[in-house]
Amino acid sequence: MQCSFFSVTTLAGTLDQRVFHLNERATVELLEKNIDLVIIDLRTPREFEESHIKDAININAFSKNFEEEILALVKEFGTSKPWLVYCRTGNRSLKALPDIIRLFPGTIYHIKDGIAYSSIPLESDNK
């Protein structure tokens, strides 16, 4: 699979090569491979209910408990599974990446342009 790779500057100003920024095509390919991922939707609960990637876990990037929720996922799933993080357009998830990098020592895939205008398969909780 080809994906665009960029280093991300962490809060300390160092480069972190565990983060892969995926475009739409690379994201679809990753999801089709059925790799065991922890998928994290960083949008609001309302946005999540409307649509999300199958099996995604919703953690609101604006939550006052964001750090605790990320640490709970690390405790629940460990660090061997890669994480796929996303939001609507890529802005919130990009802003959240420094904290996620600091708290999760594993591989992180980031959907750089979000899911709003893509063909990434989504499902809804609304009946």
CSV table of C-alpha atoms in Angstrom, one decimal:
chain,number,residue,atom,x,y,z
A,1,MET,CA,0.0,0.0,0.0
A,2,GLN,CA,1.3,3.5,-0.8
A,3,CYS,CA,0.5,6.3,1.5
A,4,SER,CA,2.0,9.7,1.9
A,5,PHE,CA,4.3,9.9,4.9
A,6,PHE,CA,5.1,13.0,6.8
A,7,SER,CA,6.8,13.5,10.1
A,8,VAL,CA,4.8,15.3,12.7
A,9,THR,CA,6.2,17.9,15.0
A,10,THR,CA,5.5,17.0,18.6
A,11,LEU,CA,5.0,19.4,21.5
A,12,ALA,CA,8.7,19.1,22.3
A,13,GLY,CA,9.6,20.1,18.7
A,14,THR,CA,11.0,16.7,17.7
A,15,LEU,CA,10.0,14.7,14.7
A,16,ASP,CA,7.9,11.6,15.2
A,17,GLN,CA,8.1,9.0,12.4
A,18,ARG,CA,5.3,6.8,13.8
A,19,VAL,CA,2.6,9.0,12.2
A,20,PHE,CA,1.4,8.3,8.7
A,21,HIS,CA,-0.9,10.9,7.1
A,22,LEU,CA,-3.2,9.0,4.7
A,23,ASN,CA,-5.1,10.4,1.7
A,24,GLU,CA,-8.5,9.1,0.8
A,25,ARG,CA,-7.3,6.3,-1.4
A,26,ALA,CA,-4.7,5.1,1.1
A,27,THR,CA,-7.3,5.1,3.8
A,28,VAL,CA,-9.8,3.0,1.7
A,29,GLU,CA,-6.9,0.6,0.9
A,30,LEU,CA,-6.0,0.3,4.6
A,31,LEU,CA,-9.6,-0.4,5.7
A,32,GLU,CA,-10.0,-3.0,2.9
A,33,LYS,CA,-7.0,-4.9,4.2
A,34,ASN,CA,-8.9,-5.6,7.4
A,35,ILE,CA,-5.9,-4.8,9.6
A,36,ASP,CA,-6.7,-5.0,13.3
A,37,LEU,CA,-6.9,-1.2,14.0
A,38,VAL,CA,-8.2,0.9,16.8
A,39,ILE,CA,-10.3,3.5,14.9
A,40,ILE,CA,-10.9,6.8,16.7
A,41,ASP,CA,-13.4,9.4,15.5
A,42,LEU,CA,-12.4,12.7,17.1
A,43,ARG,CA,-15.7,14.5,16.2
A,44,THR,CA,-18.6,15.4,18.5
A,45,PRO,CA,-21.0,12.7,19.6
A,46,ARG,CA,-23.7,14.2,17.3
A,47,GLU,CA,-21.4,14.1,14.3
A,48,PHE,CA,-20.5,10.5,15.2
A,49,GLU,CA,-24.1,9.4,15.4
A,50,GLU,CA,-24.7,10.8,11.9
A,51,SER,CA,-21.9,8.8,10.3
A,52,HIS,CA,-18.6,7.2,11.1
A,53,ILE,CA,-16.2,4.5,10.0
A,54,LYS,CA,-17.4,1.1,11.0
A,55,ASP,CA,-16.1,0.0,14.5
A,56,ALA,CA,-14.9,3.5,15.3
A,57,ILE,CA,-14.7,4.7,18.9
A,58,ASN,CA,-15.9,8.3,19.5
A,59,ILE,CA,-13.7,10.6,21.6
A,60,ASN,CA,-14.5,14.2,21.2
A,61,ALA,CA,-11.3,16.2,20.6
A,62,PHE,CA,-12.9,19.1,22.5
A,63,SER,CA,-13.7,17.0,25.6
A,64,LYS,CA,-12.3,18.3,28.9
A,65,ASN,CA,-11.5,14.6,29.6
A,66,PHE,CA,-9.7,14.0,26.2
A,67,GLU,CA,-6.4,13.0,27.8
A,68,GLU,CA,-8.0,10.5,30.2
A,69,GLU,CA,-10.1,9.0,27.4
A,70,ILE,CA,-7.0,8.5,25.2
A,71,LEU,CA,-5.2,6.9,28.2
A,72,ALA,CA,-8.2,4.6,28.8
A,73,LEU,CA,-7.9,3.4,25.2
A,74,VAL,CA,-4.2,2.7,25.6
A,75,LYS,CA,-5.0,0.7,28.8
A,76,GLU,CA,-7.8,-1.2,27.1
A,77,PHE,CA,-6.1,-2.0,23.7
A,78,GLY,CA,-2.4,-1.8,24.6
A,79,THR,CA,0.1,-0.4,22.2
A,80,SER,CA,0.6,-3.2,19.6
A,81,LYS,CA,-2.5,-2.3,17.4
A,82,PRO,CA,-2.0,0.8,15.2
A,83,TRP,CA,-4.5,3.6,15.6
A,84,LEU,CA,-6.4,5.3,12.8
A,85,VAL,CA,-7.6,8.8,13.8
A,86,TYR,CA,-9.8,11.1,11.9
A,87,CYS,CA,-12.3,14.0,12.1
A,88,ARG,CA,-14.5,15.8,9.5
A,89,THR,CA,-11.9,17.7,7.6
A,90,GLY,CA,-8.6,16.8,9.2
A,91,ASN,CA,-8.2,20.0,11.3
A,92,ARG,CA,-9.3,18.7,14.7
A,93,SER,CA,-7.4,15.5,14.4
A,94,LEU,CA,-4.2,17.3,13.3
A,95,LYS,CA,-4.5,19.6,16.4
A,96,ALA,CA,-5.1,16.5,18.6
A,97,LEU,CA,-2.1,14.6,17.2
A,98,PRO,CA,0.6,16.0,19.5
A,99,ASP,CA,-1.4,14.9,22.5
A,100,ILE,CA,-2.1,11.5,21.0
A,101,ILE,CA,1.6,11.0,20.1
A,102,ARG,CA,2.6,11.9,23.6
A,103,LEU,CA,0.1,9.4,25.2
A,104,PHE,CA,0.2,6.5,22.7
A,105,PRO,CA,3.6,5.1,21.7
A,106,GLY,CA,2.5,3.0,18.8
A,107,THR,CA,1.9,3.6,15.1
A,108,ILE,CA,-0.7,6.2,14.2
A,109,TYR,CA,-2.5,6.6,10.9
A,110,HIS,CA,-4.2,10.0,10.4
A,111,ILE,CA,-6.8,10.7,7.7
A,112,LYS,CA,-5.3,14.0,6.6
A,113,ASP,CA,-8.4,15.4,4.8
A,114,GLY,CA,-11.0,13.9,7.1
A,115,ILE,CA,-14.1,12.0,6.0
A,116,ALA,CA,-16.5,14.9,5.0
A,117,TYR,CA,-15.9,14.8,1.3
A,118,SER,CA,-14.6,11.4,0.6
A,119,SER,CA,-15.7,8.0,-0.6
A,120,ILE,CA,-14.5,6.3,2.6
A,121,PRO,CA,-17.3,3.9,3.7
A,122,LEU,CA,-19.3,5.1,6.6
A,123,GLU,CA,-22.2,3.9,8.7
A,124,SER,CA,-24.8,5.7,10.8
A,125,ASP,CA,-26.3,5.1,14.3
A,126,ASN,CA,-29.4,6.9,13.1
A,127,LYS,CA,-32.2,4.5,12.2
